[in-house]
PDB file of C-alpha atoms in Angstrom:
ATOM      1  CA  MET A  24      31.197   7.198  11.421  1.00  0.00           C
ATOM      2  CA  ASN A  25      27.508   8.598  11.503  1.00  0.00           C
ATOM      3  CA  ALA A  26      28.539  12.080  10.897  1.00  0.00           C
ATOM      4  CA  LEU A  27      30.581  11.218   8.043  1.00  0.00           C
ATOM      5  CA  LYS A  28      27.407   9.480   6.605  1.00  0.00           C
ATOM      6  CA  ILE A  29      25.361  12.105   7.539  1.00  0.00           C
ATOM      7  CA  ASP A  30      27.448  14.898   5.615  1.00  0.00           C
ATOM      8  CA  LYS A  31      27.824  12.775   2.731  1.00  0.00           C
ATOM      9  CA  ALA A  32      24.100  12.626   2.290  1.00  0.00           C
ATOM     10  CA  TRP A  33      23.691  16.175   2.740  1.00  0.00           C
ATOM     11  CA  VAL A  34      26.502  16.857  -0.125  1.00  0.00           C
ATOM     12  CA  ALA A  35      24.510  14.598  -2.250  1.00  0.00           C
ATOM     13  CA  GLY A  36      21.629  16.199  -1.691  1.00  0.00           C
ATOM     14  CA  PHE A  37      22.661  19.550  -2.561  1.00  0.00           C
ATOM     15  CA  ALA A  38      24.655  17.624  -5.502  1.00  0.00           C
ATOM     16  CA  ALA A  39      21.296  16.961  -6.645  1.00  0.00           C
ATOM     17  CA  VAL A  40      19.691  20.238  -6.301  1.00  0.00           C
ATOM     18  CA  THR A  41      22.642  22.132  -8.247  1.00  0.00           C
ATOM     19  CA  VAL A  42      21.936  19.492 -11.289  1.00  0.00           C
ATOM     20  CA  LEU A  43      18.573  19.847 -11.526  1.00  0.00           C
ATOM     21  CA  PHE A  44      18.187  23.739 -10.955  1.00  0.00           C
ATOM     22  CA  ALA A  45      21.195  24.135 -13.745  1.00  0.00           C
ATOM     23  CA  GLY A  46      18.369  22.354 -15.802  1.00  0.00           C
ATOM     24  CA  GLY A  47      15.381  24.625 -14.978  1.00  0.00           C
ATOM     25  CA  CYS A  48      13.937  22.074 -12.711  1.00  0.00           C
ATOM     26  CA  THR A  49      12.164  20.728 -16.112  1.00  0.00           C
ATOM     27  CA  ALA A  50      12.824  17.064 -15.275  1.00  0.00           C
ATOM     28  CA  ALA A  51       9.639  16.442 -13.503  1.00  0.00           C
ATOM     29  CA  ASN A  52       7.267  13.217 -13.116  1.00  0.00           C
ATOM     30  CA  GLN A  53       3.936  14.724 -13.541  1.00  0.00           C
ATOM     31  CA  SER A  54       2.865  12.957 -10.457  1.00  0.00           C
ATOM     32  CA  ASP A  55       5.242  14.895  -8.610  1.00  0.00           C
ATOM     33  CA  GLU A  56       3.875  18.202  -9.626  1.00  0.00           C
ATOM     34  CA  PRO A  57       2.422  20.267  -6.594  1.00  0.00           C
ATOM     35  CA  ALA A  58      -1.529  20.152  -6.971  1.00  0.00           C
ATOM     36  CA  SER A  59      -3.917  22.917  -8.540  1.00  0.00           C
ATOM     37  CA  GLY A  60      -5.599  24.980  -6.576  1.00  0.00           C
ATOM     38  CA  ALA A  61      -4.784  27.370  -3.432  1.00  0.00           C
ATOM     39  CA  GLU A  62      -1.189  28.305  -3.150  1.00  0.00           C
ATOM     40  CA  PRO A  63       0.774  26.367  -0.257  1.00  0.00           C
ATOM     41  CA  PRO A  64       1.240  28.997   2.533  1.00  0.00           C
ATOM     42  CA  LEU A  65       4.873  29.809   3.016  1.00  0.00           C
ATOM     43  CA  GLY A  66       7.049  27.070   4.783  1.00  0.00           C
ATOM     44  CA  THR A  67       4.509  24.660   4.835  1.00  0.00           C
ATOM     45  CA  ALA A  68       5.897  21.869   7.635  1.00  0.00           C
ATOM     46  CA  ASN A  69       4.843  18.144   7.170  1.00  0.00           C
ATOM     47  CA  LEU A  70       3.399  17.186  10.162  1.00  0.00           C
ATOM     48  CA  LEU A  71       1.987  13.549   8.832  1.00  0.00           C
ATOM     49  CA  ALA A  72       3.015  11.275  11.493  1.00  0.00           C
ATOM     50  CA  ALA A  73       4.417   8.068  10.093  1.00  0.00           C
ATOM     51  CA  PRO A  74       3.191   4.641  11.343  1.00  0.00           C
ATOM     52  CA  GLN A  75       5.397   2.763  13.797  1.00  0.00           C
ATOM     53  CA  PRO A  76       5.985  -0.987  13.581  1.00  0.00           C
ATOM     54  CA  GLN A  77       3.729  -2.834  16.133  1.00  0.00           C
ATOM     55  CA  THR A  78       5.765  -5.897  16.409  1.00  0.00           C
ATOM     56  CA  GLY A  79       6.770  -6.549  19.931  1.00  0.00           C
ATOM     57  CA  ASP A  80       3.708  -4.579  21.559  1.00  0.00           C
ATOM     58  CA  PRO A  81       0.970  -6.938  22.905  1.00  0.00           C
ATOM     59  CA  ALA A  82      -1.603  -4.449  23.509  1.00  0.00           C
ATOM     60  CA  ALA A  83      -1.242  -2.660  19.842  1.00  0.00           C
ATOM     61  CA  VAL A  84      -1.230  -6.196  18.322  1.00  0.00           C
ATOM     62  CA  GLY A  85      -3.882  -7.655  20.696  1.00  0.00           C
ATOM     63  CA  GLY A  86      -6.231  -4.038  19.562  1.00  0.00           C
ATOM     64  CA  ALA A  87      -5.272  -5.010  15.666  1.00  0.00           C
ATOM     65  CA  LEU A  88      -6.957  -8.637  16.274  1.00  0.00           C
ATOM     66  CA  ALA A  89      -9.713  -7.328  17.999  1.00  0.00           C
ATOM     67  CA  GLN A  90     -10.470  -4.496  15.220  1.00  0.00           C
ATOM     68  CA  LEU A  91     -10.156  -7.294  12.429  1.00  0.00           C
ATOM     69  CA  ALA A  92     -12.754  -9.349  14.451  1.00  0.00           C
ATOM     70  CA  SER A  93     -14.833  -6.360  13.538  1.00  0.00           C
ATOM     71  CA  LEU A  94     -14.394  -6.813   9.763  1.00  0.00           C
ATOM     72  CA  PRO A  95     -16.971  -8.619   7.601  1.00  0.00           C
ATOM     73  CA  ILE A  96     -16.303 -11.818   5.880  1.00  0.00           C
ATOM     74  CA  ARG A  97     -17.659 -11.723   2.382  1.00  0.00           C
ATOM     75  CA  GLY A  98     -16.365 -12.905  -1.258  1.00  0.00           C
ATOM     76  CA  ARG A  99     -14.549 -10.145  -3.109  1.00  0.00           C
ATOM     77  CA  ALA A 100     -17.378  -8.498  -5.753  1.00  0.00           C
ATOM     78  CA  PRO A 101     -16.548  -8.072  -9.485  1.00  0.00           C
ATOM     79  CA  LYS A 102     -13.819  -6.035 -10.393  1.00  0.00           C
ATOM     80  CA  ALA A 103     -16.457  -4.728 -13.292  1.00  0.00           C
ATOM     81  CA  GLY A 104     -16.404  -0.335 -13.435  1.00  0.00           C
ATOM     82  CA  TYR A 105     -13.022  -0.286 -11.419  1.00  0.00           C
ATOM     83  CA  ASP A 106     -10.947   2.784 -12.857  1.00  0.00           C
ATOM     84  CA  ARG A 107      -8.364   4.794 -10.918  1.00  0.00           C
ATOM     85  CA  ALA A 108     -10.577   7.709 -11.887  1.00  0.00           C
ATOM     86  CA  GLU A 109     -13.136   6.684  -9.332  1.00  0.00           C
ATOM     87  CA  PHE A 110     -10.923   7.687  -6.631  1.00  0.00           C
ATOM     88  CA  GLY A 111     -10.177  11.256  -7.868  1.00  0.00           C
ATOM     89  CA  GLN A 112      -7.453  13.210  -9.357  1.00  0.00           C
ATOM     90  CA  PRO A 113      -4.280  11.306  -8.286  1.00  0.00           C
ATOM     91  CA  TRP A 114      -2.481  12.857  -5.256  1.00  0.00           C
ATOM     92  CA  THR A 115      -5.073  15.750  -5.054  1.00  0.00           C
ATOM     93  CA  ASP A 116      -5.321  17.821  -2.009  1.00  0.00           C
ATOM     94  CA  ASN A 117      -8.498  18.459  -1.867  1.00  0.00           C
ATOM     95  CA  VAL A 118      -9.379  15.533   0.875  1.00  0.00           C
ATOM     96  CA  THR A 119     -10.933  15.913   4.209  1.00  0.00           C
ATOM     97  CA  VAL A 120      -8.112  13.446   5.734  1.00  0.00           C
ATOM     98  CA  ASP A 121      -4.831  14.690   7.327  1.00  0.00           C
ATOM     99  CA  GLY A 122      -2.300  16.927   5.046  1.00  0.00           C
ATOM    100  CA  GLY A 123      -5.691  17.641   2.795  1.00  0.00           C
ATOM    101  CA  HIS A 124      -6.115  21.423   1.653  1.00  0.00           C
ATOM    102  CA  ASN A 125      -2.576  22.064   3.189  1.00  0.00           C
ATOM    103  CA  GLY A 126      -1.734  23.419  -0.242  1.00  0.00           C
ATOM    104  CA  CYS A 127       0.913  20.412  -1.416  1.00  0.00           C
ATOM    105  CA  ASP A 128       0.050  17.294  -3.219  1.00  0.00           C
ATOM    106  CA  THR A 129      -0.624  13.791  -1.248  1.00  0.00           C
ATOM    107  CA  ARG A 130       2.475  12.285  -3.337  1.00  0.00           C
ATOM    108  CA  ASN A 131       5.099  14.969  -2.088  1.00  0.00           C
ATOM    109  CA  ASP A 132       3.424  14.948   1.659  1.00  0.00           C
ATOM    110  CA  ILE A 133       4.115  11.429   1.747  1.00  0.00           C
ATOM    111  CA  LEU A 134       7.735  11.526   0.470  1.00  0.00           C
ATOM    112  CA  LYS A 135       8.530  14.752   2.834  1.00  0.00           C
ATOM    113  CA  ARG A 136       7.215  12.299   5.820  1.00  0.00           C
ATOM    114  CA  ASP A 137       9.322   9.097   4.719  1.00  0.00           C
ATOM    115  CA  LEU A 138      12.483  10.371   3.358  1.00  0.00           C
ATOM    116  CA  VAL A 139      15.032  11.693   5.327  1.00  0.00           C
ATOM    117  CA  TYR A 140      18.088  14.291   4.097  1.00  0.00           C
ATOM    118  CA  THR A 141      15.181  15.960   1.600  1.00  0.00           C
ATOM    119  CA  THR A 142      16.041  18.974  -0.304  1.00  0.00           C
ATOM    120  CA  THR A 143      13.195  20.732  -1.859  1.00  0.00           C
ATOM    121  CA  ASP A 144      11.858  23.194  -4.413  1.00  0.00           C
ATOM    122  CA  PRO A 145      11.946  26.747  -3.004  1.00  0.00           C
ATOM    123  CA  MET A 146       9.829  28.008  -6.600  1.00  0.00           C
ATOM    124  CA  THR A 147       6.891  25.866  -5.128  1.00  0.00           C
ATOM    125  CA  ARG A 148       7.470  26.853  -1.532  1.00  0.00           C
ATOM    126  CA  ASP A 149       8.735  23.768  -0.641  1.00  0.00           C
ATOM    127  CA  CYS A 150       6.396  21.523  -1.686  1.00  0.00           C
ATOM    128  CA  THR A 151       7.908  19.555  -4.150  1.00  0.00           C
ATOM    129  CA  VAL A 152      10.650  16.885  -2.580  1.00  0.00           C
ATOM    130  CA  ILE A 153      13.800  17.599  -4.719  1.00  0.00           C
ATOM    131  CA  SER A 154      15.982  14.662  -3.389  1.00  0.00           C
ATOM    132  CA  GLY A 155      16.007  12.225  -0.210  1.00  0.00           C
ATOM    133  CA  THR A 156      17.036   8.721   1.173  1.00  0.00           C
ATOM    134  CA  LEU A 157      14.491   6.451   1.714  1.00  0.00           C
ATOM    135  CA  ASP A 158      14.884   3.578   4.503  1.00  0.00           C
ATOM    136  CA  ASP A 159      12.377   1.336   2.852  1.00  0.00           C
ATOM    137  CA  VAL A 160      10.366  -0.549   5.372  1.00  0.00           C
ATOM    138  CA  TYR A 161       9.362  -3.157   2.909  1.00  0.00           C
ATOM    139  CA  THR A 162      12.863  -4.474   1.526  1.00  0.00           C
ATOM    140  CA  GLY A 163      15.196  -2.795   4.387  1.00  0.00           C
ATOM    141  CA  LYS A 164      17.276  -0.958   1.482  1.00  0.00           C
ATOM    142  CA  SER A 165      18.236   2.562   1.303  1.00  0.00           C
ATOM    143  CA  ILE A 166      17.403   4.500  -1.734  1.00  0.00           C
ATOM    144  CA  ARG A 167      18.598   7.430  -2.983  1.00  0.00           C
ATOM    145  CA  PHE A 168      15.829   9.481  -4.552  1.00  0.00           C
ATOM    146  CA  VAL A 169      15.954  12.284  -6.783  1.00  0.00           C
ATOM    147  CA  ARG A 170      13.287  13.848  -8.846  1.00  0.00           C
ATOM    148  CA  GLY A 171      13.051  13.615 -12.448  1.00  0.00           C
ATOM    149  CA  ALA A 172      11.300  11.328 -15.424  1.00  0.00           C
ATOM    150  CA  GLU A 173      13.993   8.964 -15.050  1.00  0.00           C
ATOM    151  CA  THR A 174      14.429   8.396 -11.454  1.00  0.00           C
ATOM    152  CA  SER A 175      11.418   9.319  -9.689  1.00  0.00           C
ATOM    153  CA  SER A 176       9.846   5.902  -9.988  1.00  0.00           C
ATOM    154  CA  ALA A 177      12.647   4.511  -8.132  1.00  0.00           C
ATOM    155  CA  VAL A 178      10.675   5.594  -4.941  1.00  0.00           C
ATOM    156  CA  GLN A 179       6.849   4.949  -5.591  1.00  0.00           C
ATOM    157  CA  ILE A 180       3.880   5.561  -2.835  1.00  0.00           C
ATOM    158  CA  ASP A 181       2.256   2.296  -2.248  1.00  0.00           C
ATOM    159  CA  HIS A 182      -1.447   2.246  -1.238  1.00  0.00           C
ATOM    160  CA  VAL A 183      -1.342   0.057   1.600  1.00  0.00           C
ATOM    161  CA  VAL A 184      -5.027  -1.263   1.308  1.00  0.00           C
ATOM    162  CA  ALA A 185      -4.505  -1.193  -3.087  1.00  0.00           C
ATOM    163  CA  LEU A 186      -7.695   0.903  -4.531  1.00  0.00           C
ATOM    164  CA  SER A 187      -8.244  -2.374  -6.710  1.00  0.00           C
ATOM    165  CA  ASP A 188      -8.307  -4.460  -3.886  1.00  0.00           C
ATOM    166  CA  ALA A 189     -10.535  -1.925  -1.938  1.00  0.00           C
ATOM    167  CA  TRP A 190     -13.110  -1.323  -4.951  1.00  0.00           C
ATOM    168  CA  GLN A 191     -14.206  -5.152  -5.122  1.00  0.00           C
ATOM    169  CA  LYS A 192     -14.682  -5.399  -1.275  1.00  0.00           C
ATOM    170  CA  GLY A 193     -16.924  -1.922  -0.523  1.00  0.00           C
ATOM    171  CA  ALA A 194     -15.690   1.173  -1.926  1.00  0.00           C
ATOM    172  CA  GLN A 195     -17.392   0.953  -5.069  1.00  0.00           C
ATOM    173  CA  GLN A 196     -20.511   1.706  -2.344  1.00  0.00           C
ATOM    174  CA  LEU A 197     -18.827   4.654  -0.863  1.00  0.00           C
ATOM    175  CA  ASP A 198     -19.672   8.535  -2.353  1.00  0.00           C
ATOM    176  CA  ASP A 199     -16.738  10.584  -4.478  1.00  0.00           C
ATOM    177  CA  ALA A 200     -15.578  12.453  -1.241  1.00  0.00           C
ATOM    178  CA  ALA A 201     -14.752   9.048   0.440  1.00  0.00           C
ATOM    179  CA  ARG A 202     -13.204   7.369  -2.397  1.00  0.00           C
ATOM    180  CA  ARG A 203     -10.699  10.672  -2.317  1.00  0.00           C
ATOM    181  CA  ASN A 204     -10.300  10.161   1.075  1.00  0.00           C
ATOM    182  CA  LEU A 205      -9.110   6.433   0.837  1.00  0.00           C
ATOM    183  CA  ALA A 206      -6.979   7.312  -1.836  1.00  0.00           C
ATOM    184  CA  ASN A 207      -5.109   9.989  -0.010  1.00  0.00           C
ATOM    185  CA  ASP A 208      -5.189   8.919   3.668  1.00  0.00           C
ATOM    186  CA  PRO A 209      -1.917   8.959   4.863  1.00  0.00           C
ATOM    187  CA  ARG A 210      -2.750   5.992   6.579  1.00  0.00           C
ATOM    188  CA  ASN A 211      -3.276   4.288   3.441  1.00  0.00           C
ATOM    189  CA  LEU A 212       0.151   5.289   1.677  1.00  0.00           C
ATOM    190  CA  GLN A 213       4.179   4.676   2.449  1.00  0.00           C
ATOM    191  CA  ALA A 214       6.771   5.370   0.166  1.00  0.00           C
ATOM    192  CA  VAL A 215       8.420   2.171  -0.677  1.00  0.00           C
ATOM    193  CA  ASP A 216      10.863   0.454  -3.271  1.00  0.00           C
ATOM    194  CA  GLY A 217       9.122   0.809  -6.923  1.00  0.00           C
ATOM    195  CA  PRO A 218       9.996  -2.614  -8.155  1.00  0.00           C
ATOM    196  CA  THR A 219       8.713  -4.203  -4.826  1.00  0.00           C
ATOM    197  CA  ASN A 220       5.624  -2.194  -5.125  1.00  0.00           C
ATOM    198  CA  GLN A 221       4.969  -3.012  -8.644  1.00  0.00           C
ATOM    199  CA  ALA A 222       5.224  -6.716  -7.354  1.00  0.00           C
ATOM    200  CA  LYS A 223       2.768  -6.350  -4.876  1.00  0.00           C
ATOM    201  CA  SER A 224       0.105  -4.992  -7.730  1.00  0.00           C
ATOM    202  CA  ASP A 225      -3.238  -5.335  -6.063  1.00  0.00           C
ATOM    203  CA  ALA A 226      -2.808  -8.176  -3.903  1.00  0.00           C
ATOM    204  CA  ASP A 227      -4.310  -8.654  -0.564  1.00  0.00           C
ATOM    205  CA  ALA A 228      -2.756  -9.993   2.385  1.00  0.00           C
ATOM    206  CA  SER A 229      -3.319 -13.676   1.408  1.00  0.00           C
ATOM    207  CA  ALA A 230      -1.505 -13.239  -1.764  1.00  0.00           C
ATOM    208  CA  TRP A 231       1.604 -10.882  -0.648  1.00  0.00           C
ATOM    209  CA  LEU A 232       3.085  -9.497   2.674  1.00  0.00           C
ATOM    210  CA  PRO A 233       6.528  -7.008   2.477  1.00  0.00           C
ATOM    211  CA  PRO A 234       9.913  -9.034   2.327  1.00  0.00           C
ATOM    212  CA  VAL A 235      10.706  -7.716   5.515  1.00  0.00           C
ATOM    213  CA  GLN A 236       9.317 -10.062   8.142  1.00  0.00           C
ATOM    214  CA  GLY A 237       9.604  -7.621  10.939  1.00  0.00           C
ATOM    215  CA  TYR A 238       7.389  -5.215   9.415  1.00  0.00           C
ATOM    216  CA  ARG A 239       4.743  -7.181   8.298  1.00  0.00           C
ATOM    217  CA  CYS A 240       2.763  -7.184  11.613  1.00  0.00           C
ATOM    218  CA  THR A 241       2.551  -3.268  11.025  1.00  0.00           C
ATOM    219  CA  TYR A 242       1.703  -3.995   7.599  1.00  0.00           C
ATOM    220  CA  VAL A 243      -1.282  -6.215   8.520  1.00  0.00           C
ATOM    221  CA  ALA A 244      -2.623  -3.793  11.194  1.00  0.00           C
ATOM    222  CA  ARG A 245      -2.397  -0.575   8.901  1.00  0.00           C
ATOM    223  CA  GLN A 246      -4.407  -2.553   6.302  1.00  0.00           C
ATOM    224  CA  ILE A 247      -7.242  -3.871   8.927  1.00  0.00           C
ATOM    225  CA  ASP A 248      -7.293   0.136   9.954  1.00  0.00           C
ATOM    226  CA  VAL A 249      -7.708   1.338   6.843  1.00  0.00           C
ATOM    227  CA  LYS A 250     -10.896  -1.193   5.719  1.00  0.00           C
ATOM    228  CA  ALA A 251     -12.308  -0.526   9.511  1.00  0.00           C
ATOM    229  CA  ALA A 252     -12.144   3.129   8.873  1.00  0.00           C
ATOM    230  CA  TYR A 253     -13.782   3.031   5.633  1.00  0.00           C
ATOM    231  CA  GLY A 254     -16.229   0.330   5.920  1.00  0.00           C
ATOM    232  CA  LEU A 255     -14.378  -2.327   3.871  1.00  0.00           C
ATOM    233  CA  TRP A 256     -14.468  -5.996   4.200  1.00  0.00           C
ATOM    234  CA  VAL A 257     -12.269  -9.197   3.871  1.00  0.00           C
ATOM    235  CA  THR A 258     -12.480 -12.493   2.285  1.00  0.00           C
ATOM    236  CA  GLN A 259     -12.335 -15.208   4.349  1.00  0.00           C
ATOM    237  CA  ALA A 260      -8.249 -16.401   3.310  1.00  0.00           C
ATOM    238  CA  GLU A 261      -7.538 -12.545   3.651  1.00  0.00           C
ATOM    239  CA  HIS A 262      -8.620 -12.534   7.453  1.00  0.00           C
ATOM    240  CA  ASP A 263      -6.912 -15.826   7.890  1.00  0.00           C
ATOM    241  CA  ALA A 264      -3.621 -14.599   6.686  1.00  0.00           C
ATOM    242  CA  MET A 265      -4.096 -11.548   8.660  1.00  0.00           C
ATOM    243  CA  ALA A 266      -4.714 -13.472  11.688  1.00  0.00           C
ATOM    244  CA  ARG A 267      -1.820 -15.675  11.269  1.00  0.00           C
ATOM    245  CA  GLU A 268       0.896 -12.727  10.943  1.00  0.00           C
ATOM    246  CA  LEU A 269      -0.702 -11.158  13.670  1.00  0.00           C
ATOM    247  CA  GLY A 270      -0.776 -14.475  15.991  1.00  0.00           C
ATOM    248  CA  SER A 271       3.157 -14.559  14.915  1.00  0.00           C
ATOM    249  CA  CYS A 272       3.258 -11.277  16.634  1.00  0.00           C
ATOM    250  CA  GLY A 273       2.697 -12.471  20.129  1.00  0.00           C
ATOM    251  CA  ALA A 274      -1.165 -11.199  20.182  1.00  0.00           C
ATOM    252  CA  THR A 275      -3.474 -13.733  21.959  1.00  0.00           C
ATOM    253  CA  ALA A 276      -6.817 -12.375  21.631  1.00  0.00           C
ATOM    254  CA  SER A 277      -9.499 -14.439  19.592  1.00  0.00           C
ATOM    255  CA  ILE A 278      -9.236 -13.770  16.130  1.00  0.00           C
ATOM    256  CA  ALA A 279     -13.008 -15.169  15.644  1.00  0.00           C
ATOM    257  CA  PRO A 280     -14.881 -12.177  13.697  1.00  0.00           C
ATOM    258  CA  ALA A 281     -17.956 -10.920  15.791  1.00  0.00           C
ATOM    259  CA  SER A 282     -20.297 -11.807  12.883  1.00  0.00           C
ATOM    260  CA  ALA A 283     -19.414 -12.498   9.122  1.00  0.00           C
ATOM    261  CA  ALA A 284     -21.716 -12.320   5.981  1.00  0.00           C
ATOM    262  CA  PRO A 285     -22.403 -15.920   4.597  1.00  0.00           C
ATOM    263  CA  THR A 286     -18.978 -16.925   2.442  1.00  0.00           C
ATOM    264  CA  PHE A 287     -18.000 -19.688   0.585  1.00  0.00           C
ATOM    265  CA  ALA A 288     -15.411 -21.974   2.400  1.00  0.00           C
ATOM    266  CA  PRO A 289     -13.580 -24.048  -0.175  1.00  0.00           C
ATOM    267  CA  PRO A 290     -12.305 -27.028   1.200  1.00  0.00           C
ATOM    268  CA  ALA A 291      -8.678 -27.775   2.269  1.00  0.00           C
ATOM    269  CA  SER A 292      -6.497 -29.836   0.528  1.00  0.00           C
ATOM    270  CA  THR A 293      -4.839 -32.826   1.949  1.00  0.00           C
ATOM    271  CA  PRO A 294      -1.897 -34.237   1.130  1.00  0.00           C
ATOM    272  CA  ALA A 295      -3.633 -37.277   0.134  1.00  0.00           C
ATOM    273  CA  GLU A 296      -5.319 -35.589  -2.387  1.00  0.00           C
ATOM    274  CA  ALA A 297      -2.268 -33.848  -3.972  1.00  0.00           C
ATOM    275  CA  ALA A 298      -0.398 -36.898  -3.812  1.00  0.00           C
ATOM    276  CA  GLY A 299      -2.989 -39.247  -5.503  1.00  0.00           C
ATOM    277  CA  GLY A 300      -4.636 -37.416  -7.772  1.00  0.00           C
ATOM    278  CA  VAL A 301      -3.490 -34.231 -10.239  1.00  0.00           C
ATOM    279  CA  HIS A 302      -1.003 -31.418  -8.617  1.00  0.00           C
ATOM    280  CA  TYR A 303      -0.170 -28.463  -9.888  1.00  0.00           C
ATOM    281  CA  ALA A 304       2.718 -26.702  -7.729  1.00  0.00           C
ATOM    282  CA  ASN A 305       0.933 -23.332  -8.863  1.00  0.00           C
ATOM    283  CA  CYS A 306      -1.064 -21.133 -10.863  1.00  0.00           C
ATOM    284  CA  LYS A 307       1.253 -20.897 -13.598  1.00  0.00           C
ATOM    285  CA  ALA A 308       1.413 -24.468 -13.746  1.00  0.00           C
ATOM    286  CA  ALA A 309      -2.173 -24.830 -14.119  1.00  0.00           C
ATOM    287  CA  ARG A 310      -2.425 -22.542 -16.561  1.00  0.00           C
ATOM    288  CA  ALA A 311       0.485 -24.238 -18.745  1.00  0.00           C
ATOM    289  CA  ALA A 312      -1.440 -27.181 -18.589  1.00  0.00           C
ATOM    290  CA  GLY A 313      -4.912 -25.823 -19.568  1.00  0.00           C
ATOM    291  CA  ALA A 314      -6.442 -26.456 -16.215  1.00  0.00           C
ATOM    292  CA  ALA A 315      -7.662 -23.308 -14.748  1.00  0.00           C
ATOM    293  CA  PRO A 316      -9.410 -22.035 -13.534  1.00  0.00           C
ATOM    294  CA  LEU A 317      -9.855 -24.539 -10.846  1.00  0.00           C
ATOM    295  CA  ARG A 318     -13.161 -24.857  -9.087  1.00  0.00           C
ATOM    296  CA  ALA A 319     -13.331 -26.469  -5.535  1.00  0.00           C
ATOM    297  CA  GLY A 320     -13.788 -30.249  -6.073  1.00  0.00           C
ATOM    298  CA  GLN A 321     -12.063 -30.354  -9.561  1.00  0.00           C
ATOM    299  CA  PRO A 322      -8.825 -32.431  -9.903  1.00  0.00           C
ATOM    300  CA  GLY A 323      -5.449 -30.084  -8.728  1.00  0.00           C
ATOM    301  CA  TYR A 324      -7.305 -27.442  -6.829  1.00  0.00           C
ATOM    302  CA  ARG A 325      -6.129 -26.424  -3.506  1.00  0.00           C
ATOM    303  CA  ALA A 326      -7.151 -23.852  -1.191  1.00  0.00           C
ATOM    304  CA  ALA A 327      -3.624 -22.004  -1.454  1.00  0.00           C
ATOM    305  CA  MET A 328      -4.257 -21.336  -4.903  1.00  0.00           C
ATOM    306  CA  ASP A 329      -7.266 -19.550  -4.063  1.00  0.00           C
ATOM    307  CA  SER A 330      -6.278 -15.832  -2.955  1.00  0.00           C
ATOM    308  CA  ASP A 331      -9.868 -15.025  -2.351  1.00  0.00           C
ATOM    309  CA  GLY A 332     -11.301 -17.863  -1.157  1.00  0.00           C
ATOM    310  CA  ASP A 333     -14.083 -17.931  -3.502  1.00  0.00           C
ATOM    311  CA  GLY A 334     -13.719 -21.580  -4.522  1.00  0.00           C
ATOM    312  CA  VAL A 335     -12.418 -20.740  -7.909  1.00  0.00           C
ATOM    313  CA  ALA A 336      -8.554 -20.846  -7.873  1.00  0.00           C
ATOM    314  CA  CYS A 337      -6.571 -19.328 -10.553  1.00  0.00           C
ATOM    315  CA  GLU A 338      -8.968 -17.112 -12.309  1.00  0.00           C
TER     316      GLU A 338
END
């Protein structure tokens, strides 16, 4: 049965290539175009290593917890000044992280790393991925990828640490080269289901985790690794969410941060407070009632609604 599946996948891949070449390979998503600059060497191989799940590996998870303890805990900085352009041209090859200056743009590097049964365009010296299959680690779905204006978005490249989140937690203090590296670092990139990536938006671990619970440990560990590598911080709520998730993976190391910058710690709400006063099921309900934003101490405020732990919920 496995051989039959492989044969079908290859047949579908070659069929997609035939269709695209018949149309001149012009139905392209701009973000899929190879990077400008030096031509890629003929037959460039994709040597980027895909991150492996750490669930069930106490040593790896313990290492992630120790790394989490080294991250500063601070409040989220204002988003003022954020622009995607602050992180350089999307998918530029002009970086010094793995895959940089290999002649292929970062998006296609990650597609080649994360997809199977891939076919590439020989006219781009095999940089551009035309088709393939993604076994999505976020949703568990198998997703067929075919490059084109109407189809490429089925598979998107997620920044594991969202660039907007990074901007509010230290990245605005990095120089241009470091921000380009952050946006194109394979450790911070994962090919995923497009709609799921859109649903995540720029949320941190306190507000969003992958639907597949078995991948959450790896996801959180990758976020911690990236934040440590680029000198970023976490909020209290984010730190606590990461620690809880790693704890569920079997780690037993201390989760207390080595040193934490002063931060506002919102009081946890109790069932009595929720029952005896104003209660909103979520931020949507608070906004509908015209009560948002909610500040700590106000009726209806709950720490669970304060995703960044700054004492103001439902901003």
